[in-house]
Structures are given as C-alpha cells and as structure tokens.
C-alpha atoms as one frame of an Amber mdcrd trajectory, in Angstrom:
protein
  21.084 -54.809  23.273  21.873 -54.872  19.563  18.311 -55.882  18.883  17.023
 -52.716  20.591  19.349 -50.517  18.538  18.323 -52.268  15.341  14.677 -51.739
  16.237  15.307 -48.043  16.977  17.236 -47.618  13.713  14.487 -49.293  11.728
  11.906 -47.037  13.408  14.002 -43.968  12.540  14.323 -45.133   8.946  10.581
 -45.737   8.717   9.882 -42.282  10.182  12.231 -40.622   7.710  10.555 -42.463
   4.833   7.151 -41.334   6.071   8.371 -37.751   6.418   9.746 -37.789   2.886
   6.386 -39.022   1.638   4.672 -36.143   3.454   6.784 -33.576   1.621   4.439
 -33.909  -1.370   1.845 -32.047   0.668   0.616 -28.975  -1.306   1.099 -26.781
   1.753   4.755 -27.792   2.031   6.626 -26.301  -0.931   9.761 -24.401  -1.676
   8.801 -20.866  -2.761  11.563 -20.644  -5.379  10.528 -23.895  -7.047   6.880
 -22.840  -6.915   7.632 -19.484  -8.563   9.715 -21.184 -11.256   6.871 -23.619
 -11.985   4.405 -20.742 -12.265   6.687 -18.963 -14.733   7.105 -22.160 -16.761
   3.355 -22.829 -16.880   2.556 -19.286 -17.974   5.331 -19.242 -20.543   7.427
 -16.378 -19.236  10.353 -15.931 -16.938  11.433 -12.470 -15.749  15.074 -13.564
 -15.796  14.950 -14.113 -19.581  14.862 -10.381 -20.279  17.784  -8.070 -19.747
  17.624  -4.317 -19.116  18.177  -3.419 -22.784  15.148  -5.432 -23.869  13.059
  -3.819 -21.147  14.070  -0.354 -22.339  13.054  -1.122 -25.933   9.590  -2.538
 -25.312   7.208  -0.421 -23.233   3.469  -0.095 -22.897   2.615   3.584 -22.585
  -0.650   4.467 -20.853  -2.025   8.001 -20.754  -4.765   8.546 -18.184  -7.247
  11.299 -18.875 -10.933  11.872 -18.265 -10.838  11.724 -14.465  -9.918  15.376
 -14.389  -7.309  16.892 -12.158  -6.243  20.464 -12.420  -3.134  22.431 -11.570
  -4.015  25.396  -9.389  -1.799  28.384  -8.717  -1.505  28.602  -4.929   0.994
  31.437  -4.893   2.724  33.215  -7.689   4.545  30.571  -9.798   3.692  27.826
  -7.278   1.249  25.219  -8.561  -0.409  22.279  -6.836  -2.777  19.578  -7.959
  -6.237  20.165  -6.544  -7.038  17.518  -3.975 -10.457  16.065  -3.268 -11.055
  18.011  -0.042 -10.663  21.486  -1.431 -11.023  21.234  -5.198 -14.696  22.219
  -5.318 -14.090  25.634  -3.727 -10.882  26.245  -5.657 -12.500  25.319  -8.958
 -15.389  27.679  -8.236 -12.836  30.428  -7.560 -11.237  29.653 -10.939 -14.651
  30.000 -12.624 -15.123  26.368 -13.614 -18.723  25.513 -14.492 -20.767  23.582
 -11.938 -21.242  20.750 -14.453 -17.502  20.440 -15.076 -16.725  20.289 -11.355
 -18.442  16.881 -11.296 -15.834  15.585 -13.774 -12.934  16.166 -11.376 -12.666
  12.661  -9.895  -9.332  11.942  -8.199 -10.738   8.668  -6.801 -11.023   7.205
 -10.311  -7.427   8.116 -11.055  -6.354   6.582  -7.756  -8.061   3.253  -8.525
  -6.560   3.143 -12.028  -3.081   3.767 -10.671  -3.459   1.061  -8.025  -4.424
  -1.542 -10.628  -1.720  -0.489 -13.077   1.031  -0.515 -10.461   0.030  -4.031
  -9.361  -0.084  -5.384 -12.921   2.471  -7.891 -14.274   3.539  -5.337 -16.898
   4.690  -2.997 -14.157   6.354  -5.752 -12.150   8.454  -6.765 -15.169   9.319
  -3.160 -16.054   7.289  -2.760 -19.263   4.902  -0.016 -18.175   5.043   3.761
 -18.484   2.147   5.791 -17.103   1.395   9.400 -17.955  -1.363  11.580 -16.548
  -3.048  14.290 -18.588  -4.542  17.179 -16.621  -7.572  19.307 -17.417  -5.203
  22.003 -18.738  -3.628  19.564 -21.263  -0.406  19.170 -19.294   1.229  15.762
 -19.260   2.912  14.250 -16.173   5.023  11.124 -15.965   3.903   8.902 -13.075
   6.940   7.439 -11.340   6.565   3.721 -10.714   8.858   3.719  -7.692   7.472
   4.315  -4.240
C-alpha cells in the first residue's frame, strides 16, 4: 500500500516538474512581467514620470492643410462643415470650385487616429490643435 502511494507521489512530483518546465512557453506569460520587460528593453517606463514632468514637456502639433471651415448655421451658431454637406454649403458661401477640393475631413480623421494611438499620447506628452480655413485654432481633446 505504501508503495502505491510513493509511486503516486513520485508521479505527481514528476508532473509538477514537467508543468514548471512548460511555463517557459512563449504563449504562457504574465502580462505585467511582459510589459515591464518591454519598457526595460525600450528604455522607458511610464511610472518614472510624475504629473509635473508631464505638464512641463509637451509635443504640440498643429494640423492644417486638410481644410475644415466653420459655417454659420443660424445667427451666432457655428458648426464645422461635415463631409456630406460641405460642398453645397461652401458653394453657398462663395468658395471657389478649386478650393472646395482642399476641404478633406478624411485626411484630418486619419491624422487624428494615428496621433491618438501614438506612444506620446499614451504617456501624456501630446497636445493637438486644429487650424481651420478661417485661421481659427481649436484644441483637440485627447479624452474620449
């Protein structure tokens, strides 16, 4: 009887040793340790910087060229022209046919997507401003 228990214990020990050897599998990792290793390899750690340091150092990006325009919908009520109706509205506001082609909200959208996904934004070092066709400057909020 003792022999059977010893055999079962030795089998359990062997299985636990084998399982511990399998933990080196690249698909089996602890996410926190993995993230820490990535930060160490790349030379930065987001926990090294406090809020005061983040406030001091910023990258400021001003997007212009993919024109958007503020349009007066009602008296003292302005909206940004969207892609579905901006051609007609711009014609009403006497914008040249050649300049209407420069109003590209899709370009602005792609730029904002890439900037918001960047490491600078994730660590809090990015400020984005948008310049309109009428030379008005808007701050783009990074929180959504």
